Coordinates of C-alpha atoms and ligand atoms in Angstrom, one line a residue:
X18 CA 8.3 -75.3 10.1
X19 CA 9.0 -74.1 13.6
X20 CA 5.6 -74.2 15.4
X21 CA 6.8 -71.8 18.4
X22 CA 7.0 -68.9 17.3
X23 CA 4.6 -66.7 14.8
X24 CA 6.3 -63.1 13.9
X25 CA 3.3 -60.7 12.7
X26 CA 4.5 -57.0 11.2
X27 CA 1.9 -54.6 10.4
X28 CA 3.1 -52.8 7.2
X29 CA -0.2 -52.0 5.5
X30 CA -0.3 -48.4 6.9
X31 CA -0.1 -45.5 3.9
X32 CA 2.6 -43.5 6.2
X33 CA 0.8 -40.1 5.2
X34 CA 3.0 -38.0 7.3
X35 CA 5.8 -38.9 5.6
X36 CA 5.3 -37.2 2.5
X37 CA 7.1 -39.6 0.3
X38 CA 6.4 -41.5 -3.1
X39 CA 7.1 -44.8 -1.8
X40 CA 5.1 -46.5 1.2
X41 CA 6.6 -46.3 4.7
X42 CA 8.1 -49.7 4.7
X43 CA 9.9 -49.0 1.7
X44 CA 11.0 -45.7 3.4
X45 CA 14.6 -45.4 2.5
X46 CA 17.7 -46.1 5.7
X47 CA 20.9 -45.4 4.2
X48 CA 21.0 -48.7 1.4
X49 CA 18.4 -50.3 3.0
X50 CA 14.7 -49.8 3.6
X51 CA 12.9 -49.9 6.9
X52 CA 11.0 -53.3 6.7
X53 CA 14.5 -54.4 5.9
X54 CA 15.6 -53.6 9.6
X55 CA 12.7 -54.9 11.2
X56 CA 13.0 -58.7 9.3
X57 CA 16.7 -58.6 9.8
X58 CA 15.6 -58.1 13.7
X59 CA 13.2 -60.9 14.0
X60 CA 14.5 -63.8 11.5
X61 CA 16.2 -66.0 13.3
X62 CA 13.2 -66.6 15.8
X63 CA 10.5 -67.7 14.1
X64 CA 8.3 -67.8 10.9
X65 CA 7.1 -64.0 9.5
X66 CA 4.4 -63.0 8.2
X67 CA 3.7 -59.4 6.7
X68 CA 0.8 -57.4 6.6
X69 CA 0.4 -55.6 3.4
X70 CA -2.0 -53.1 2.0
X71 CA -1.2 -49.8 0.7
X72 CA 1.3 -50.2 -2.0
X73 CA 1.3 -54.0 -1.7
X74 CA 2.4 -54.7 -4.7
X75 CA 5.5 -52.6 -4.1
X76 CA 6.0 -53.7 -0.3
X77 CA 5.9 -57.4 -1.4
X78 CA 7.9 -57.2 -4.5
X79 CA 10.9 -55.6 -2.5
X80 CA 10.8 -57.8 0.7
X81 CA 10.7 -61.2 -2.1
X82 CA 13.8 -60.2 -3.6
X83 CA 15.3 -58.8 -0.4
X84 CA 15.0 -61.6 2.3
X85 CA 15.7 -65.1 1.4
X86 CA 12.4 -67.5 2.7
X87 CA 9.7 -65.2 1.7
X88 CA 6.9 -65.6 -0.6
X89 CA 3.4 -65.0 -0.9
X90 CA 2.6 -67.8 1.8
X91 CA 4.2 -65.0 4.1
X92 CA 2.5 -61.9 3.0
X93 CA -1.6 -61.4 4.6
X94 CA -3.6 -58.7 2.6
X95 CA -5.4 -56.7 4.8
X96 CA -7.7 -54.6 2.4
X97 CA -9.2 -51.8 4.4
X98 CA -7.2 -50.8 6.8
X99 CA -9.1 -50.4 9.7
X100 CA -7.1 -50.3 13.0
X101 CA -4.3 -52.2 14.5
X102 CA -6.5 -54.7 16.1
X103 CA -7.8 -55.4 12.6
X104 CA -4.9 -56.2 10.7
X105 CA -4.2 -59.0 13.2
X106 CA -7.4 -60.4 13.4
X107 CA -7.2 -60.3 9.3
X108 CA -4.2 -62.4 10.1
X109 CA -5.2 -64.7 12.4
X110 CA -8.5 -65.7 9.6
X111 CA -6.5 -65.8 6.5
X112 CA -3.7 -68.0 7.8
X113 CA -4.8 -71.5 8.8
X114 CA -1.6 -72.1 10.2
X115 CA -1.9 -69.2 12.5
X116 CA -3.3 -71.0 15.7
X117 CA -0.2 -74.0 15.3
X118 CA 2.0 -71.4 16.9
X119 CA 2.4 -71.1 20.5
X120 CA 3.0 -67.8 20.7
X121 CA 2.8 -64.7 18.2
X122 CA 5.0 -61.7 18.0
X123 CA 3.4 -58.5 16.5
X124 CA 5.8 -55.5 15.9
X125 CA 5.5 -52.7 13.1
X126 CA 7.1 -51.7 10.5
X127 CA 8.5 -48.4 10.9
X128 CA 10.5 -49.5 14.0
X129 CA 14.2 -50.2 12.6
X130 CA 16.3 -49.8 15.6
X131 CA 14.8 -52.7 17.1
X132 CA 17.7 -55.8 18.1
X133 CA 17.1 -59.2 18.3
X134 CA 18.3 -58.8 22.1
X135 CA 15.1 -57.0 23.0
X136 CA 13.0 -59.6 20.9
X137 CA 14.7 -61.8 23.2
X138 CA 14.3 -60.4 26.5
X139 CA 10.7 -60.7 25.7
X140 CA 10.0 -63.8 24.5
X141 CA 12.1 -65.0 27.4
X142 CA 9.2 -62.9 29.9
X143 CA 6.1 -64.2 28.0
X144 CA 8.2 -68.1 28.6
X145 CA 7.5 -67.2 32.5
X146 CA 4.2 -68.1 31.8
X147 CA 1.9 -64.9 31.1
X148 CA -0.4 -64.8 28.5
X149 CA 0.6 -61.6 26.7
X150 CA 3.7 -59.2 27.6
X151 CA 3.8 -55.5 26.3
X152 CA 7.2 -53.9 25.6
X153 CA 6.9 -50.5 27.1
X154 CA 9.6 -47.4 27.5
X155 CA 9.9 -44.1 29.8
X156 CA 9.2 -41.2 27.0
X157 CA 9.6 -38.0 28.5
X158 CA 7.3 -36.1 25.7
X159 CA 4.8 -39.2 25.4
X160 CA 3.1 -37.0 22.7
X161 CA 1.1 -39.6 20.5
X162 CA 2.0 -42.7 22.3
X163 CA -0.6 -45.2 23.8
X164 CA -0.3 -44.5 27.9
X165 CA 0.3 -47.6 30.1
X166 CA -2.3 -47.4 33.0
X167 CA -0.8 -50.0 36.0
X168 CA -3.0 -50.7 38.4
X169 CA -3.2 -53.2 41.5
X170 CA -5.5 -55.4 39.3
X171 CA -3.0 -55.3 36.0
X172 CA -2.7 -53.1 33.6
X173 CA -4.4 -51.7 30.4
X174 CA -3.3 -49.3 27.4
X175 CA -5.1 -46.0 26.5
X176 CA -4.6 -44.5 23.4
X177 CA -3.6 -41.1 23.3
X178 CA -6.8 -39.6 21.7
X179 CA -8.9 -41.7 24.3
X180 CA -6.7 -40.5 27.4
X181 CA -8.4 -38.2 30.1
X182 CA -5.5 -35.0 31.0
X183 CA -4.4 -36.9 33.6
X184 CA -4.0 -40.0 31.7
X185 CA -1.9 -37.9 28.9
X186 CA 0.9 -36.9 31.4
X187 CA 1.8 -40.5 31.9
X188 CA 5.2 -40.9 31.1
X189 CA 5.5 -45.5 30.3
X190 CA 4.1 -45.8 26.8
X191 CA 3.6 -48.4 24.7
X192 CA 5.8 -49.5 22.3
X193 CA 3.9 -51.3 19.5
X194 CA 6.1 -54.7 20.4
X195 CA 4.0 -57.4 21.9
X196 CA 4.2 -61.4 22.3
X197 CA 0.7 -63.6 23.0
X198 CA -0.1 -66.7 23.8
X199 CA -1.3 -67.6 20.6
X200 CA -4.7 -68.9 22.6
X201 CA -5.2 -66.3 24.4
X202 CA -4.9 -63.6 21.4
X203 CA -7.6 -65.5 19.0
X204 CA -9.9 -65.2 21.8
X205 CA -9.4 -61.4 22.1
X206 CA -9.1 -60.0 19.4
X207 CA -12.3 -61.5 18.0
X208 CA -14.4 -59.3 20.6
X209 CA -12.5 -55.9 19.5
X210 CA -14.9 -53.3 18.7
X211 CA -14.0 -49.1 17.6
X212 CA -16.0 -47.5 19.8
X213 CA -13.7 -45.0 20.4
X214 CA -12.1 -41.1 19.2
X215 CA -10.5 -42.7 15.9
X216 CA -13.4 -45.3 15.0
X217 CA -10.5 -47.7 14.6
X218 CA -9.9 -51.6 15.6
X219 CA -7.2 -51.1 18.5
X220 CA -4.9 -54.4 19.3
X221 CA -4.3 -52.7 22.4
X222 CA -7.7 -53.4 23.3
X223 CA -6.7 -57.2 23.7
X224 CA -4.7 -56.3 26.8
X225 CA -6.9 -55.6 29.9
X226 CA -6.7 -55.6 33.9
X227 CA -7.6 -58.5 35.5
X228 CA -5.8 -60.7 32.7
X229 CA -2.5 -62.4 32.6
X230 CA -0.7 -60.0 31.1
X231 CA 2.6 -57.8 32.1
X232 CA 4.3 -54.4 30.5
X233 CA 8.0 -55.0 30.0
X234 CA 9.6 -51.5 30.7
X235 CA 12.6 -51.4 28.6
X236 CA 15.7 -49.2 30.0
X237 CA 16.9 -48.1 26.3
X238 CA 14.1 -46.4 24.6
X239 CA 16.0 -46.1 21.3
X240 CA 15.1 -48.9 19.8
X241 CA 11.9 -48.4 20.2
X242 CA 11.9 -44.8 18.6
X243 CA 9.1 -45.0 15.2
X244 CA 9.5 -43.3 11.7
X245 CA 6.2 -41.4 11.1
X246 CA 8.1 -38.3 9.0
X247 CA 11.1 -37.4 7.4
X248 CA 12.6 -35.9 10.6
X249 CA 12.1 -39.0 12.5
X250 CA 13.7 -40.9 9.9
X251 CA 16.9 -38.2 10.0
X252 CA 17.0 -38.8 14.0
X253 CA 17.0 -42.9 13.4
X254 CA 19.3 -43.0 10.6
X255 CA 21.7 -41.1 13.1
X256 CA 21.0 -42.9 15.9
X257 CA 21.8 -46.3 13.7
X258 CA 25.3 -45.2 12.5
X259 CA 25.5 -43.7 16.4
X260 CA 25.1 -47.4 17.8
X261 CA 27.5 -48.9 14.9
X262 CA 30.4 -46.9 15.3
X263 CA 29.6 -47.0 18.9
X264 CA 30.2 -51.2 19.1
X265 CA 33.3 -51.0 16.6
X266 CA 35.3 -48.6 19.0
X267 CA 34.4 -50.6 21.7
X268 CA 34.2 -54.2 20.8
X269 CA 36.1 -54.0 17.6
X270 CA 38.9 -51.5 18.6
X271 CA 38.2 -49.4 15.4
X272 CA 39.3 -45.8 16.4
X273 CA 36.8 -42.7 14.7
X274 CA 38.6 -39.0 14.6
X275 CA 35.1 -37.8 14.4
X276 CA 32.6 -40.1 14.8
X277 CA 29.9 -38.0 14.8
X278 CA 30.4 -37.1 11.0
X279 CA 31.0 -41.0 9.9
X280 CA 29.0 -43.5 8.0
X281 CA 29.7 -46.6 8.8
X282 CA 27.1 -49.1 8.7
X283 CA 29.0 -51.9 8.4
X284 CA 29.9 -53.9 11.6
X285 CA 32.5 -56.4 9.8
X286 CA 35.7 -53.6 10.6
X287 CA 39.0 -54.9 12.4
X288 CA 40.8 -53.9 15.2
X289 CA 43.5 -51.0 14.7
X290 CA 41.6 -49.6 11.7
X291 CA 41.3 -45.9 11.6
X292 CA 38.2 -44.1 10.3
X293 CA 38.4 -40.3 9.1
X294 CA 35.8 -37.7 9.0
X295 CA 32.7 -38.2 5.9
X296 CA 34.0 -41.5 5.2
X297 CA 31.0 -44.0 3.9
X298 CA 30.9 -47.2 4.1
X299 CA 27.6 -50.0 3.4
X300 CA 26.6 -52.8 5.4
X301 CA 27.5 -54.9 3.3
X302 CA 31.3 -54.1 2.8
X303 CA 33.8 -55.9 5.1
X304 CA 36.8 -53.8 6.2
X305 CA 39.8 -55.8 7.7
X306 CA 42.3 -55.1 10.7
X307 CA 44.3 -52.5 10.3
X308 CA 43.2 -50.5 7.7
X309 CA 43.0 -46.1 7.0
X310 CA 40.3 -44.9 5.5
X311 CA 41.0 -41.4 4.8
X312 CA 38.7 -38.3 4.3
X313 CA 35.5 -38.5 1.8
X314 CA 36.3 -42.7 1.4
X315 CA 33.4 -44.5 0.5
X316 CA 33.2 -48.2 -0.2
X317 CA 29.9 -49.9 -0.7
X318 CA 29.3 -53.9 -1.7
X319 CA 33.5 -53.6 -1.2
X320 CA 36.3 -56.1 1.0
X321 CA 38.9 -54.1 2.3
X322 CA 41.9 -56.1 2.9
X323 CA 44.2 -56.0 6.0
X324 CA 46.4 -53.1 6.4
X325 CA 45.2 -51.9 3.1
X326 CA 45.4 -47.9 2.8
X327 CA 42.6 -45.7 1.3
X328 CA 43.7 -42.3 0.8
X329 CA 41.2 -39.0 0.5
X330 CA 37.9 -39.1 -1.6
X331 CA 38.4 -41.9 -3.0
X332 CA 35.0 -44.4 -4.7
X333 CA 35.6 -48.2 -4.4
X334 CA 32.1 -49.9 -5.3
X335 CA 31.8 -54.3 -5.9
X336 CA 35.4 -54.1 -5.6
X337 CA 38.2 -55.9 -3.5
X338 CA 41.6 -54.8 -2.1
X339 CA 43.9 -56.8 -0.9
X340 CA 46.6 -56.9 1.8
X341 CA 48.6 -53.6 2.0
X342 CA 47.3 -52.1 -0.9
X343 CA 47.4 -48.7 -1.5
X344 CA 44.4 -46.5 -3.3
X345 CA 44.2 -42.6 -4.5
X346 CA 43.5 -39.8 -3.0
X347 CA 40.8 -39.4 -5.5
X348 CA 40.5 -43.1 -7.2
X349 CA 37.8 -44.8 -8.5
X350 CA 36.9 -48.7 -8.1
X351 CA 34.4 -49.5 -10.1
X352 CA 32.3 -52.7 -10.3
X353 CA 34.7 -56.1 -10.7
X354 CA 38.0 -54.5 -9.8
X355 CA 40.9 -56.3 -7.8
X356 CA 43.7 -54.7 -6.5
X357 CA 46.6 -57.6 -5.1
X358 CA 48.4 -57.2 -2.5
X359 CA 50.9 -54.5 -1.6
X360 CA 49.9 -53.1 -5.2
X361 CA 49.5 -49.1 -5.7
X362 CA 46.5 -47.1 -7.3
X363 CA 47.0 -43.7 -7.4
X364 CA 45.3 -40.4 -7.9
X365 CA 43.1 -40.0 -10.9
X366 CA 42.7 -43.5 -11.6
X367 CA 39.8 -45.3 -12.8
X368 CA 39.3 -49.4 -12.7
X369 CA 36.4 -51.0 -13.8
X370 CA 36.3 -54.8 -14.0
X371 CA 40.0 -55.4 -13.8
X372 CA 42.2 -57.2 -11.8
X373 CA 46.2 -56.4 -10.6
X374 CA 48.1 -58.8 -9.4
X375 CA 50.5 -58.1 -5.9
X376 CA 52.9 -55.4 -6.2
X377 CA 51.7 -53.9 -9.2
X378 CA 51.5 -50.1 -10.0
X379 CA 49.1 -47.8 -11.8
X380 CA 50.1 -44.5 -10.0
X381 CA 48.8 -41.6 -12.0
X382 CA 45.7 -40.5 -14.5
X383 CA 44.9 -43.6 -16.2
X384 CA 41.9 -45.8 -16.8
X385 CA 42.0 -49.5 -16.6
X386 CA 39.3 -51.3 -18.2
X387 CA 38.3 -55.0 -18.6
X388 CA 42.0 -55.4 -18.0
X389 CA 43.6 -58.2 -16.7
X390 CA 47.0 -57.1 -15.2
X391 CA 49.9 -59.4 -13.6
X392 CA 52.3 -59.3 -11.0
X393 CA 55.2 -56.4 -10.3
X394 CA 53.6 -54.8 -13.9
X395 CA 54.8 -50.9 -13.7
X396 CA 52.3 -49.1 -15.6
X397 CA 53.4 -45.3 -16.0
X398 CA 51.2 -42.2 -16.2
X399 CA 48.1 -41.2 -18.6
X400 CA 47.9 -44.9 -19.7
X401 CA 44.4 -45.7 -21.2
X402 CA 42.5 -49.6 -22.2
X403 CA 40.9 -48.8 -25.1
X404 CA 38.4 -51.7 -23.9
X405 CA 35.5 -50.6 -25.9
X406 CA 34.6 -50.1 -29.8
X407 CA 31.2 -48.9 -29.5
X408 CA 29.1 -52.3 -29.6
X409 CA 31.2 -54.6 -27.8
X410 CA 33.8 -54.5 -24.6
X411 CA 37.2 -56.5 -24.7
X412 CA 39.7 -57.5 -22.9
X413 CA 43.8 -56.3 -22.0
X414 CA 46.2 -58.6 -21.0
X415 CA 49.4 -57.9 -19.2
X416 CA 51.4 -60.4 -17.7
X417 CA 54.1 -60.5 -14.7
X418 CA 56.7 -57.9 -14.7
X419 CA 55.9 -55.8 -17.6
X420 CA 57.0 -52.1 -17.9
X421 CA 54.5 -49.9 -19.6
X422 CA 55.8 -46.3 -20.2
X423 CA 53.7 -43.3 -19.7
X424 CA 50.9 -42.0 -22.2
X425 CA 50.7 -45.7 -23.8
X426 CA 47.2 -47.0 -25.1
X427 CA 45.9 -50.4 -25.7
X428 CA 43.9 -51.3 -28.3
X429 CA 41.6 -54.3 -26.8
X430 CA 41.5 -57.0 -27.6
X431 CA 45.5 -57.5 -27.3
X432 CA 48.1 -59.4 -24.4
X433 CA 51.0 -58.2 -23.7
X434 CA 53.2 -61.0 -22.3
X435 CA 55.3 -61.4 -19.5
X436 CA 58.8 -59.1 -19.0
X437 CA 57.6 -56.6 -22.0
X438 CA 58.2 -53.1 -22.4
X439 CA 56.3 -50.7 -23.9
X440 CA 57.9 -47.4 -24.7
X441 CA 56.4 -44.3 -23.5
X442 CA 53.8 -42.7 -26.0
X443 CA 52.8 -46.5 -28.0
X444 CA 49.5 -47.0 -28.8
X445 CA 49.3 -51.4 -28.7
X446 CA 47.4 -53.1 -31.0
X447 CA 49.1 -56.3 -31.7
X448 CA 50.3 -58.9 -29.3
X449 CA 53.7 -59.4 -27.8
X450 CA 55.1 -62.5 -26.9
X451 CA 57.0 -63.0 -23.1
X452 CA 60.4 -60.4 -23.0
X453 CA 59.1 -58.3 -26.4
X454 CA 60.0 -54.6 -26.6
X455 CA 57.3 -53.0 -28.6
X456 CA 57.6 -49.0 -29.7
X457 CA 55.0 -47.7 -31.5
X458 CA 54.5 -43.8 -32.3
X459 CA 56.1 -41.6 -34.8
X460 CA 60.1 -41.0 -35.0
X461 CA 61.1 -37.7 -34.0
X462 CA 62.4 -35.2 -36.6
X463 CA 64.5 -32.2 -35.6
X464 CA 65.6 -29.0 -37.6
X465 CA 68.3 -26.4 -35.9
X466 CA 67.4 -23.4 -35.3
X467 CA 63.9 -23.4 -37.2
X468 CA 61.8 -23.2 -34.2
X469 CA 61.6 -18.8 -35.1
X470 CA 59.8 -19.7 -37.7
X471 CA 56.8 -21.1 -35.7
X472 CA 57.0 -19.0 -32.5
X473 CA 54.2 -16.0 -33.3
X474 CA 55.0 -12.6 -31.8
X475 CA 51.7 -10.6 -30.6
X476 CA 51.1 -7.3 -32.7
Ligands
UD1_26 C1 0.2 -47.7 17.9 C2 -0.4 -48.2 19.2 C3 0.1 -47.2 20.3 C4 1.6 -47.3 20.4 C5 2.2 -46.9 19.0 C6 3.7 -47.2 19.1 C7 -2.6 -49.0 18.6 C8 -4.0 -48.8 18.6 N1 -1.8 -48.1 19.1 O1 -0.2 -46.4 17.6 O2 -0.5 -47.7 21.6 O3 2.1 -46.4 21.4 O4 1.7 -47.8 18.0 O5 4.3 -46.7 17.9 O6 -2.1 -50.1 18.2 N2 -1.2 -50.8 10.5 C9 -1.7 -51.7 9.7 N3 -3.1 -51.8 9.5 C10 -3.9 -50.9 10.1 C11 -3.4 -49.9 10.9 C12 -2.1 -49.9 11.1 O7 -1.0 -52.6 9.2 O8 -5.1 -51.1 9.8 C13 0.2 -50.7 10.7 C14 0.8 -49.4 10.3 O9 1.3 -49.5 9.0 C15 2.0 -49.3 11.3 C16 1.5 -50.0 12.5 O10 0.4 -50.8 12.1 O11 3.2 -50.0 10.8 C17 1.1 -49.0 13.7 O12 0.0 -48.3 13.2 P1 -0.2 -46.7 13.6 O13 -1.4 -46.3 13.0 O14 1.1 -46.0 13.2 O15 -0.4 -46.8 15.1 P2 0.0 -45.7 16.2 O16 -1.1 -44.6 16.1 O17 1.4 -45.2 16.0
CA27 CA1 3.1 -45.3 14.4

């Protein structure tokens, strides 16, 4: 256990303004939640620990199965919740390990914009040797924010509700993000008292004049910026893509036609790849050098290959494709699918836990299921995997260089070796061996000049 550094974030708030079912640090952020941000922000420099109440059951479950390290050593209940202040002395008495750490981050959880390079910049300031540094930011509508009062003698914080008028049109707030001597905040915060407007416990109230503690103004108030309601949580969500796409044209070379109406969360995108307009695509999806992703794309939980081409609206989920492949407009990856290199998917197709090898081709209207398809296969138009017979799923088989003609079907399970060829309109349901021709559909029957007979005239 590192003994430096203790990283406290208050999530036991009931985020009433927010109006939604879940609690605020469940709040949705495009796939991820809003404690999600905050964690990812503050893992690598320390040991966390969570304050839950409202919905703790929920909050807890979530952040368990989300981030690898936490348990219920990690999470402090803090029943009532009675004030800022209060949920960190709750901390400091329930954890006997609190005091072994040097210093002790506190930061909330409705903050998600939040970088480890701020987190940084102030743990470096508290190193200089103060006791406890506040992270503050210029806010030209302060509205709601606690005021930093700077004085020859030090500095102090007054909470909005607290503030005189003239206090109120101070501009420096506080941001919520503080580090402490560990020392020096278990003596504090045992003193706090809520003699004041909101009858609450305030942490602030642990930073006074006369003490050894400094505000750090922060240039970049955006990360700063808090999710209280659902049109704060619009303004961050844009402000998040805003800064991705932001670092990929400039340290990736990733080139936007319209940034502003992107959604690319993902900061794994090479150089010389071209992003269109309403294209989507997850943190967790890497996209390689070189690659187009055309209107209405989205690709979530996906690996794009290098120089890989994703034409219009098309919906590539759990997926991979390689090298050069092309995909739609309009096709659908589902979970488990594979497209090798230099191999084609075209419009109307649907994949779902298939593979192709390189160079293969499934250009037009077909659905491949639980398929496992070769190398240079040709596989024509309106071809279907019959993959499922209403209890149980199984699996096609094609191997290397096979032909399949258009409108073909394949009853699964069945393998179709290497170098076949199915004629156009078969429907498959026995095996053939390597080089097989296999036809299967009814022989054609023509009569001259009877077609009269069937043709109906309208009366
Ligand atoms: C707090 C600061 C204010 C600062 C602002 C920045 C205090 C007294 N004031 O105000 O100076 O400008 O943040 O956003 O700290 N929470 C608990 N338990 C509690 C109360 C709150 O866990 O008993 C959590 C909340 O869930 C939330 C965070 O603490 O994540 C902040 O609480 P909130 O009530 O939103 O504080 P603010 O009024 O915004
Ligand atoms: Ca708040």
């Amino acid at each position: 256990m590192s003994t430096k550094l203790a990283i406290v974030i208050l999530a036991a708030g009931k985020g009433t303004r927010l109006k939604m079912q879940v609690p605020k640090p469940l709040a949705p952020l495009h796939t991820n939640t809003l404690v999600d941000y905050v964690i990812k922000a503050a893992e690598s420099m320390g040991d966390m620990f969570l304050i839950t109440g409202h919905q703790r059951e929920l909050v807890e479950a979530h952040v368990t199965k989300e981030h690898k390290g936490f348990g219920a050593k990690n999470f402090i209940h803090q029943k009532e919740q009675l004030g800022t202040g209060h949920a960190v002395k709750t901390y400091i008495e329930s954890n006997k390990d609190a005091l072994d750490y040097e210093y002790t981050m506190v930061m909330c959880a409705d903050t998600p914009l939040l970088t480890s390079d701020v987190l940084s910049a102030l743990l470096f300031e508290v190193e200089k040797g103060h006791d406890a540094v506040v992270a503050t930011f210029k806010e030209e509508q302060p509205k709601g924010y606690g005021r930093i009062l700077r004085s020859e003698k030090g500095f102090s914080i007054i909470e909005e509700k607290d503030a005189s008028d003239e206090q109120r049109k101070i501009t420096e707030v506080n941001s919520g993000l503080y580090i402490f001597k560990t020392s020096y905040l278990k003596e504090h915060i045992s003193g706090l008292d809520n003699n004041n407007k909101s009858g609450e416990f305030y942490l602030t109230d642990t930073v006074k004049e006369g003490f050894n503690v400094v505000p750090k103004l922060f240039e970049d108030k955006n990360s700063f910026m808090g999710v209280n309601d659902l049109y704060q949580l619009s303004i961050v969500e844009k402000r998040l893509k805003n800064r991705n796409h932001k670092t990929l044209m400039l340290e990736s070379g990733v080139r936007f036609l319209d940034p502003a109406h992107s959604y690319v969360y993902s900061l794994d995108v090479g150089e010389g790849s071209v992003i269109h307009p309403n294209v989507q695509v997850d943190d967790k999806s890497i996209i390689g050098k070189n690659v187009i992703l055309e209107m209405g794309v989205t690709v979530m939980n996906s690996k794009i290959e290098d120089g890989a081409h994703i034409k219009a609206n098309s919906f590539i989920v759990d997926s991979q494709v390689k090298e050069g492949a092309k995909i739609g407009p309009m096709a659908h990856l589902r979970p488990g699918s594979s497209v090798g290199k230099n191999s084609k998917v075209g419009n109307f197709v649907e994949l779902k836990k298939s593979t192709l090898g390189e160079s293969t081709s499934v250009s037009h209207l077909s659905y491949v299921g639980d398929a496992e398809v070769g190398s240079d296969v040709n596989i024509g138009c309106g071809f279907i995997t019959c993959n499922y017979d209403g209890a149980n799923k199984h699996k096609t088989i094609i191997g290397d260089g096979s032909f399949i003609g258009s409108d073909s079907q394949m009853i699964a399970p069945v393998k179709v070796g290497k170098e076949c060829y199915v004629a156009s309109g078969s429907t498959i349901n026995k095996d053939l061996e390597d080089g097989d021709f296999a036809i299967a559909r009814q022989k054609q029957v023509t009569k001259s000049a009877m077609a009269k007979r069937f043709i109906k005239k309208k009366s």
